[in-house]
Amino acid sequence: PGDSVFLKVYADNRLVQSLSQEPDEKQQYAFAVKLKPGLIRYRVEFGVVLCGAAKIHQRVENLVCGDAYLINGQSNALATDTQEKSPPETSPWIRSYGKPTGKRPVENLWCLPVWKAEKGESAELGYWGMELAKGLVKAQQMPIFMINGAVGGTRIDQHQRNQNDPADLDSIYGRMLWRVQQAGLTHGIRAILWHQGENDQGAAGPDGGYGWESYERYFLEMSAGWKEDFPNVKRYYIFQIWPNACSMGNGNGDMLREVQRNLPRLYSNLEILSTLGIRPGGSCHYPLKGWAEFARLVQPLLERDFYGRKPSGSITPPNLKKARFEGQSKMSIVLEFDQPVVWKPDLTGQFLLDGMAGSVIKGVASGNVLTLSLKEGQGAQTISYLSEKSWSQDRLLLGKNEIAALSFCNVPIE
C-alpha cells in the first residue's frame, strides 16, 4: 500500500533516473526503464510513499547491461577437456547462469563464470568462450552474458528440441533453454556459436547410415528450435570440423565437412569458420593456445556484425563457389572461390578427381580463381580438396587473408 511508488536508477552510484507514479484504481503500477549498455554498474531502488514518508522496499545492485550469446555443440565447443592448467579467472563484466542442479530447481544461479569449473563453480564458458567474452569486453567495452550448453561426445541428433517439452532437463537442448529462460534472456540472445560433428562422422547415429547423410536435416530442425525459443537471434556461426577428428572419420568425415560447408547456402545469417590452419592443432581436442585461436577467428565476425567494425579485408575462410573444366581437352580445371587464394607447389596432392589423387601437376592462382593443370585430359565428374585419410596441416590452401580455405568433397565439375 502507498500513495505513490517510485523507482530510482543509479549508474556507478550516480542517480540518473527517478520515476514516480500513483497506483491505478486496481492498485496496480508498472515501471519500464531503459539502461545504456556499457561498462556501467547499475543499482535500482524501489519504494513507496505513504503519508508523506518514503520507504525503500527493494534494492538491487550489481546490474549490468550488455550482450548475450550462446555456445553449443560437443567437446571442442565445451573446450574444457584438457590436462592443461589455466587460472579460473572471472570478470565482473562477464555473466552467466548456472547449470540446473536438480529437477526444475528454483535457486538463483546468476554467477560470474570461469572457463573450467573445478571448485564448485556453477557455470563454465570453455576456454575459447571465456577468451571471446574477455576479448569483447576489452575491445567493445561491453558486458557479455554467455552460456555454454555443449556436451562432449554427442551427435547432432542428441541436440534436438523436445517439441512436447522444450525445456526438458533430461535433454541437452532443454537444459540450455532452461538456463536462458531463468536468466530472462530468451529474447536477448544475439548469436549462437556451434562447433560439433566429430561424433557424426561414423555410422553410430539412429538413422541407419553415416552422419553426413542426415546432418543437414538435423541442423535445420535444431536451428528452427533456436529461432522459436530465441526469436531475436540475429546470427549463427559454425565451425567446419578438423579432418578425421578424433580418428572417427574413416573417409566419411570428408562428406560431413562438405555438408557443413554448404549450410550457409540455406541461411541469410550463417557464417562458417575453418578449423584448418589453427595452430597448434588438435587431432581431437585442441590445446589451450589452439582453442584461443577459435576466439581470435570469431571475434572479428561478431564485431563486424554487431559493433560496427569495418574490416579492411576478408575475415572469413575462402569457400569454393564452383568448379569447371577449361577447354575441350579438359587439361585444366578452374576453381572459383569467394575471395583471393594463394597457391603453393606442394598442394598438388591435396586435390582429388573422383576420389583419386595424382592428376594435378601444378596450379596458378589469380585473385579468386585457381587453375589446376592436369597430367592428361580427364573425364572426371567430381573434385575434392583434402582427404582426411592423407593430409597435412603443413600443406593447406590459404586465402590472401592467411585463413585456411574450407575443405570440399565431391563437388561436381561443370
Coordinates of C-alpha atoms in Angstrom, one line a residue:
P1 CA 0.0 0.0 0.0
G2 CA 1.1 3.6 -0.7
D3 CA 0.0 6.9 -2.0
S4 CA 2.6 6.6 -4.8
V5 CA 5.5 4.3 -5.8
F6 CA 8.9 5.3 -7.0
L7 CA 11.9 3.8 -8.9
K8 CA 15.4 5.3 -8.7
V9 CA 18.2 4.2 -11.0
Y10 CA 21.9 4.8 -10.2
A11 CA 24.8 4.4 -12.7
D12 CA 28.1 4.0 -10.9
N13 CA 26.4 5.4 -7.7
R14 CA 25.1 8.4 -9.6
L15 CA 21.3 9.0 -9.7
V16 CA 20.4 9.0 -13.4
Q17 CA 16.6 8.4 -13.3
S18 CA 13.9 9.0 -10.8
L19 CA 10.4 7.9 -11.7
S20 CA 7.2 8.1 -9.7
Q21 CA 3.6 7.2 -10.3
E22 CA 0.3 6.6 -8.4
P23 CA -1.3 3.1 -8.5
D24 CA -4.4 2.9 -10.6
E25 CA -7.9 2.1 -9.3
K26 CA -6.8 -1.6 -9.0
Q27 CA -3.7 -0.6 -7.1
Q28 CA -1.5 -1.6 -10.0
Y29 CA 1.5 0.0 -11.4
A30 CA 4.4 -0.7 -13.8
F31 CA 7.8 0.8 -14.5
A32 CA 10.0 0.3 -17.5
V33 CA 13.4 1.8 -17.6
K34 CA 16.0 1.5 -20.4
L35 CA 19.6 1.2 -19.5
K36 CA 22.6 2.3 -21.5
P37 CA 24.8 -0.7 -22.4
G38 CA 28.5 -0.5 -21.4
L39 CA 30.8 -1.0 -18.5
I40 CA 28.5 0.7 -16.1
R41 CA 27.3 -0.8 -12.7
Y42 CA 23.7 0.0 -12.1
R43 CA 21.7 0.0 -8.9
V44 CA 17.9 0.1 -8.7
E45 CA 15.8 1.1 -5.7
F46 CA 12.1 0.6 -5.5
G47 CA 9.9 2.0 -2.8
V48 CA 6.6 3.6 -1.8
V49 CA 5.5 7.0 -0.3
L50 CA 2.8 6.7 2.4
C51 CA 1.5 9.7 4.3
G52 CA 4.5 11.7 3.0
A53 CA 7.1 9.2 4.2
A54 CA 9.2 7.4 1.6
K55 CA 10.4 3.9 2.3
I56 CA 12.7 1.7 0.1
H57 CA 11.3 -1.8 -0.2
Q58 CA 13.8 -3.4 -2.5
R59 CA 17.3 -2.6 -3.7
V60 CA 19.0 -4.5 -6.5
E61 CA 22.7 -3.9 -7.0
N62 CA 25.4 -5.0 -9.4
L63 CA 23.3 -4.8 -12.6
V64 CA 24.9 -4.5 -16.0
C65 CA 23.5 -4.1 -19.5
G66 CA 25.3 -5.8 -22.4
D67 CA 25.0 -8.5 -25.0
A68 CA 24.1 -12.2 -24.7
Y69 CA 25.5 -15.2 -26.7
L70 CA 25.2 -19.0 -26.7
I71 CA 27.8 -21.7 -27.4
N72 CA 26.7 -25.2 -28.2
G73 CA 28.0 -28.4 -29.7
Q74 CA 30.3 -31.1 -28.4
S75 CA 33.8 -31.2 -26.7
N76 CA 35.5 -28.6 -28.9
A77 CA 32.7 -26.2 -28.1
L78 CA 32.8 -27.2 -24.4
A79 CA 36.6 -26.6 -24.6
T80 CA 37.4 -27.9 -21.1
D81 CA 38.6 -31.4 -21.7
T82 CA 42.4 -30.9 -21.3
Q83 CA 45.1 -31.7 -18.9
E84 CA 46.5 -28.2 -19.2
K85 CA 46.0 -25.7 -16.4
S86 CA 45.0 -22.1 -16.6
P87 CA 43.8 -19.8 -13.8
P88 CA 40.0 -19.9 -13.4
E89 CA 39.8 -16.1 -13.6
T90 CA 36.5 -14.3 -13.7
S91 CA 35.4 -10.8 -14.6
P92 CA 32.6 -8.6 -13.1
W93 CA 31.6 -7.8 -16.7
I94 CA 31.2 -11.4 -17.8
R95 CA 28.0 -13.1 -16.6
S96 CA 26.3 -16.5 -16.9
Y97 CA 23.5 -18.6 -15.5
G98 CA 24.4 -21.8 -13.8
K99 CA 23.6 -25.4 -14.8
P100 CA 20.4 -26.9 -13.2
T101 CA 21.3 -29.0 -10.2
G102 CA 18.0 -30.9 -9.9
K103 CA 14.6 -31.3 -11.4
R104 CA 13.2 -27.9 -12.0
P105 CA 15.4 -26.2 -9.4
V106 CA 14.3 -22.7 -8.3
E107 CA 17.5 -21.3 -6.8
N108 CA 19.1 -18.2 -8.3
L109 CA 22.1 -19.3 -10.4
W110 CA 23.3 -16.0 -11.8
C111 CA 27.0 -16.0 -11.5
L112 CA 30.5 -14.9 -12.7
P113 CA 31.6 -17.9 -14.8
V114 CA 35.0 -19.4 -15.2
W115 CA 36.5 -21.2 -18.3
K116 CA 36.5 -24.5 -16.4
A117 CA 34.6 -25.3 -13.3
E118 CA 36.9 -27.2 -10.8
K119 CA 35.9 -25.8 -7.4
G120 CA 32.1 -26.0 -7.5
E121 CA 31.6 -23.0 -9.8
S122 CA 28.1 -23.1 -11.3
A123 CA 28.9 -22.1 -14.9
E124 CA 31.9 -22.6 -17.2
L125 CA 32.3 -21.0 -20.7
G126 CA 35.0 -23.2 -22.0
Y127 CA 38.5 -21.8 -22.9
W128 CA 37.6 -20.1 -26.2
G129 CA 34.2 -19.0 -24.9
M130 CA 35.9 -17.2 -22.0
E131 CA 38.6 -15.8 -24.3
L132 CA 35.9 -14.5 -26.6
A133 CA 34.0 -12.9 -23.8
K134 CA 37.1 -11.3 -22.4
G135 CA 38.0 -10.0 -25.9
L136 CA 34.6 -8.4 -26.5
V137 CA 34.6 -6.8 -23.1
K138 CA 38.1 -5.3 -23.7
A139 CA 37.6 -4.3 -27.4
Q140 CA 33.9 -3.1 -27.2
Q141 CA 33.7 -2.0 -23.6
M142 CA 30.6 -4.2 -23.3
P143 CA 29.4 -6.6 -20.6
I144 CA 28.9 -10.1 -22.0
F145 CA 26.4 -12.8 -20.9
M146 CA 27.3 -16.2 -22.2
I147 CA 26.0 -19.8 -21.7
N148 CA 27.9 -22.8 -22.9
G149 CA 25.5 -25.7 -23.3
A150 CA 27.8 -28.1 -25.1
V151 CA 28.2 -31.7 -24.1
G152 CA 31.3 -33.7 -25.2
G153 CA 31.0 -36.9 -27.3
T154 CA 27.5 -36.1 -28.6
R155 CA 25.9 -36.4 -32.1
I156 CA 23.7 -33.7 -33.6
D157 CA 20.6 -35.8 -33.2
Q158 CA 21.1 -35.7 -29.4
H159 CA 20.9 -31.9 -29.5
Q160 CA 17.4 -31.8 -30.9
R161 CA 14.5 -29.9 -29.3
N162 CA 11.8 -31.9 -27.4
Q163 CA 8.7 -30.5 -29.1
N164 CA 6.5 -31.6 -26.3
D165 CA 8.7 -30.1 -23.5
P166 CA 11.3 -27.7 -25.0
A167 CA 12.9 -27.0 -21.5
D168 CA 13.1 -30.8 -20.7
L169 CA 16.0 -31.0 -18.3
D170 CA 16.7 -34.5 -19.5
S171 CA 17.8 -33.1 -22.9
I172 CA 20.8 -31.1 -23.9
Y173 CA 18.7 -28.6 -25.7
G174 CA 16.3 -28.3 -22.7
R175 CA 19.0 -27.7 -20.2
M176 CA 20.4 -24.8 -22.2
L177 CA 17.0 -23.4 -22.9
W178 CA 16.0 -23.6 -19.2
R179 CA 19.1 -21.6 -18.2
V180 CA 18.3 -18.9 -20.7
Q181 CA 14.7 -18.8 -19.5
Q182 CA 15.7 -18.5 -15.9
A183 CA 18.0 -15.7 -16.8
G184 CA 15.1 -13.9 -18.6
L185 CA 17.1 -13.6 -21.8
T186 CA 15.2 -15.7 -24.3
H187 CA 14.6 -12.5 -26.3
G188 CA 18.1 -11.2 -25.7
I189 CA 20.3 -13.7 -27.5
R190 CA 22.2 -12.1 -30.3
A191 CA 24.0 -15.0 -31.8
I192 CA 24.7 -18.8 -31.4
L193 CA 28.1 -20.4 -31.9
W194 CA 28.2 -24.0 -32.9
H195 CA 31.1 -26.5 -33.1
Q196 CA 30.1 -30.1 -33.5
G197 CA 30.3 -33.0 -35.8
E198 CA 33.2 -35.3 -34.7
N199 CA 30.7 -37.9 -33.5
D200 CA 28.7 -37.7 -36.7
Q201 CA 31.5 -38.9 -39.0
G202 CA 30.7 -42.6 -38.4
A203 CA 27.6 -44.8 -38.5
A204 CA 26.6 -44.7 -34.8
G205 CA 23.5 -42.5 -35.3
P206 CA 19.9 -43.5 -35.2
D207 CA 19.3 -43.2 -39.0
G208 CA 21.0 -46.3 -40.3
G209 CA 23.6 -44.5 -42.4
Y210 CA 26.6 -42.2 -41.9
G211 CA 26.1 -38.9 -40.1
W212 CA 26.7 -36.7 -43.1
E213 CA 23.5 -38.1 -44.8
S214 CA 21.2 -36.6 -42.1
Y215 CA 23.3 -33.8 -40.7
E216 CA 21.7 -31.1 -42.8
R217 CA 18.2 -32.1 -41.8
Y218 CA 19.1 -32.2 -38.1
F219 CA 20.8 -28.8 -38.2
L220 CA 17.8 -27.3 -39.9
E221 CA 15.4 -28.7 -37.3
M222 CA 17.7 -27.7 -34.4
S223 CA 18.1 -24.1 -35.7
A224 CA 14.4 -23.9 -36.2
G225 CA 14.1 -24.6 -32.5
W226 CA 16.6 -21.9 -31.7
K227 CA 14.6 -19.4 -33.7
E228 CA 11.4 -20.4 -31.9
D229 CA 12.9 -20.2 -28.4
F230 CA 15.3 -17.3 -29.0
P231 CA 13.2 -15.3 -31.5
N232 CA 15.6 -12.2 -31.7
V233 CA 18.7 -14.2 -32.6
K234 CA 20.4 -12.5 -35.5
R235 CA 23.4 -14.6 -36.5
Y236 CA 24.7 -18.2 -36.4
Y237 CA 28.4 -19.0 -36.5
I238 CA 29.6 -22.6 -37.1
F239 CA 32.9 -24.3 -37.5
Q240 CA 33.9 -26.9 -40.1
I241 CA 35.5 -29.6 -38.1
W242 CA 39.1 -31.0 -38.3
P243 CA 39.6 -33.7 -40.8
N244 CA 39.3 -37.2 -39.3
A245 CA 38.7 -35.5 -36.0
C246 CA 39.2 -37.8 -33.0
S247 CA 40.1 -40.6 -35.5
M248 CA 36.4 -41.1 -36.3
G249 CA 36.3 -40.2 -39.9
N250 CA 37.2 -43.3 -41.9
G251 CA 36.6 -41.4 -45.1
N252 CA 33.1 -40.3 -44.3
G253 CA 34.2 -37.2 -42.4
D254 CA 35.1 -35.7 -45.8
M255 CA 31.4 -35.6 -46.8
L256 CA 30.4 -34.4 -43.3
R257 CA 32.6 -31.4 -43.7
E258 CA 31.1 -30.9 -47.2
V259 CA 27.6 -30.8 -45.7
Q260 CA 28.8 -28.3 -43.1
R261 CA 30.5 -26.2 -45.8
N262 CA 27.2 -25.9 -47.7
L263 CA 25.0 -24.9 -44.7
P264 CA 25.4 -21.2 -45.3
R265 CA 23.7 -21.5 -48.6
L266 CA 20.4 -22.3 -46.7
Y267 CA 20.6 -19.2 -44.5
S268 CA 21.0 -15.5 -44.9
N269 CA 22.6 -15.1 -41.5
L270 CA 25.1 -18.0 -41.1
E271 CA 28.9 -17.8 -41.3
I272 CA 31.2 -20.9 -41.3
L273 CA 34.7 -20.8 -40.0
S274 CA 37.6 -23.1 -40.7
T275 CA 39.5 -25.1 -38.1
L276 CA 42.1 -25.9 -40.7
G277 CA 45.2 -23.8 -40.1
I278 CA 44.6 -23.4 -36.4
R279 CA 48.0 -23.8 -34.6
P280 CA 48.6 -25.6 -32.5
G281 CA 46.1 -28.0 -34.0
G282 CA 44.3 -30.9 -32.4
S283 CA 43.6 -34.3 -33.8
C284 CA 40.7 -34.4 -31.4
H285 CA 40.9 -31.7 -28.7
Y286 CA 42.9 -28.6 -29.1
P287 CA 45.5 -27.3 -26.6
L288 CA 44.6 -24.1 -24.9
K289 CA 46.5 -22.0 -27.5
G290 CA 44.6 -23.7 -30.2
W291 CA 41.2 -23.0 -28.6
A292 CA 42.3 -19.4 -28.1
E293 CA 42.6 -19.2 -31.9
F294 CA 38.8 -20.1 -32.1
A295 CA 38.1 -16.9 -30.3
R296 CA 40.6 -14.9 -32.4
L297 CA 38.9 -16.0 -35.6
V298 CA 35.3 -15.5 -34.5
Q299 CA 35.6 -12.2 -32.6
P300 CA 36.1 -10.0 -35.7
L301 CA 32.9 -11.5 -37.2
L302 CA 30.9 -10.6 -34.1
E303 CA 32.5 -7.1 -34.1
R304 CA 31.6 -6.7 -37.8
D305 CA 28.0 -7.9 -37.4
F306 CA 27.1 -6.3 -34.0
Y307 CA 29.5 -3.5 -33.2
G308 CA 30.0 -1.7 -36.5
R309 CA 33.6 -2.8 -37.1
K310 CA 34.6 -2.4 -40.8
P311 CA 37.4 -4.8 -41.6
S312 CA 39.9 -3.8 -44.3
G313 CA 39.7 -7.2 -46.0
S314 CA 38.1 -10.6 -45.8
I315 CA 37.9 -12.1 -42.3
T316 CA 36.3 -15.4 -43.4
P317 CA 37.8 -18.6 -44.9
P318 CA 37.9 -19.0 -48.7
N319 CA 35.0 -21.1 -49.9
L320 CA 34.7 -22.8 -53.3
K321 CA 31.8 -21.4 -55.4
K322 CA 32.1 -23.7 -58.5
A323 CA 34.4 -25.9 -60.5
R324 CA 34.6 -26.3 -64.3
F325 CA 36.8 -27.7 -67.0
E326 CA 38.6 -25.2 -69.2
G327 CA 38.8 -26.1 -72.9
Q328 CA 37.7 -29.1 -74.9
S329 CA 40.8 -31.1 -74.0
K330 CA 39.9 -30.9 -70.3
M331 CA 43.6 -30.5 -69.4
S332 CA 42.8 -27.9 -66.7
I333 CA 40.2 -27.2 -64.0
V334 CA 39.2 -23.8 -62.9
L335 CA 38.1 -23.4 -59.3
E336 CA 36.3 -20.1 -58.4
F337 CA 36.4 -19.0 -54.8
D338 CA 34.6 -16.3 -53.0
Q339 CA 37.9 -14.4 -52.3
P340 CA 41.6 -14.5 -53.4
V341 CA 43.6 -17.6 -52.6
V342 CA 47.3 -18.4 -52.6
W343 CA 48.8 -21.4 -54.4
K344 CA 51.8 -23.3 -53.2
P345 CA 53.5 -26.1 -55.2
D346 CA 53.1 -28.7 -52.5
L347 CA 49.3 -28.6 -52.8
T348 CA 49.1 -30.7 -55.9
G349 CA 48.5 -33.9 -54.0
Q350 CA 45.7 -32.4 -51.9
F351 CA 43.2 -32.3 -54.9
L352 CA 41.4 -35.5 -55.9
L353 CA 39.4 -36.2 -59.0
D354 CA 36.7 -38.7 -58.5
G355 CA 38.3 -39.5 -55.2
M356 CA 41.8 -40.2 -56.6
A357 CA 44.9 -38.1 -56.1
G358 CA 47.8 -37.7 -58.5
S359 CA 46.2 -36.0 -61.5
V360 CA 47.1 -32.4 -60.7
I361 CA 50.7 -31.3 -61.7
K362 CA 50.6 -27.6 -60.9
G363 CA 48.3 -24.7 -60.1
V364 CA 48.1 -21.0 -60.7
A365 CA 46.2 -18.5 -58.5
S366 CA 44.9 -15.3 -59.9
G367 CA 42.6 -13.4 -57.5
N368 CA 39.6 -15.5 -56.7
V369 CA 40.4 -18.1 -59.4
L370 CA 42.7 -21.1 -59.0
T371 CA 43.5 -23.0 -62.2
L372 CA 44.8 -26.6 -61.9
S373 CA 46.8 -28.2 -64.7
L374 CA 46.3 -31.9 -65.2
K375 CA 48.5 -34.7 -66.4
E376 CA 46.1 -35.7 -69.1
G377 CA 42.6 -35.0 -70.3
Q378 CA 40.0 -36.0 -67.9
G379 CA 36.5 -37.4 -67.8
A380 CA 36.3 -36.9 -64.0
Q381 CA 32.9 -35.9 -62.6
T382 CA 33.9 -34.5 -59.2
I383 CA 36.8 -32.7 -57.5
S384 CA 37.7 -32.8 -53.8
Y385 CA 40.2 -30.9 -51.7
L386 CA 41.9 -32.5 -48.7
S387 CA 41.2 -36.2 -48.0
E388 CA 41.1 -36.9 -44.2
K389 CA 43.0 -40.2 -45.0
S390 CA 46.0 -38.4 -46.3
W391 CA 46.6 -34.7 -45.4
S392 CA 49.0 -32.5 -43.6
Q393 CA 48.5 -29.2 -41.7
D394 CA 51.7 -28.0 -43.4
R395 CA 50.0 -28.3 -46.9
L396 CA 46.9 -26.1 -46.8
L397 CA 45.3 -23.8 -49.3
L398 CA 45.1 -20.4 -47.7
G399 CA 43.4 -17.2 -48.6
K400 CA 45.3 -14.0 -49.1
N401 CA 44.0 -13.2 -45.6
E402 CA 46.0 -16.2 -44.4
I403 CA 42.9 -18.0 -43.2
A404 CA 42.8 -21.7 -44.3
A405 CA 40.2 -22.4 -47.1
L406 CA 37.3 -24.7 -46.2
S407 CA 37.7 -28.3 -47.5
F408 CA 35.3 -29.6 -50.1
C409 CA 34.3 -33.0 -51.2
N410 CA 32.8 -34.5 -54.4
V411 CA 32.0 -31.1 -55.9
P412 CA 30.6 -31.6 -59.5
I413 CA 32.9 -30.3 -62.3
E414 CA 30.9 -28.3 -64.8

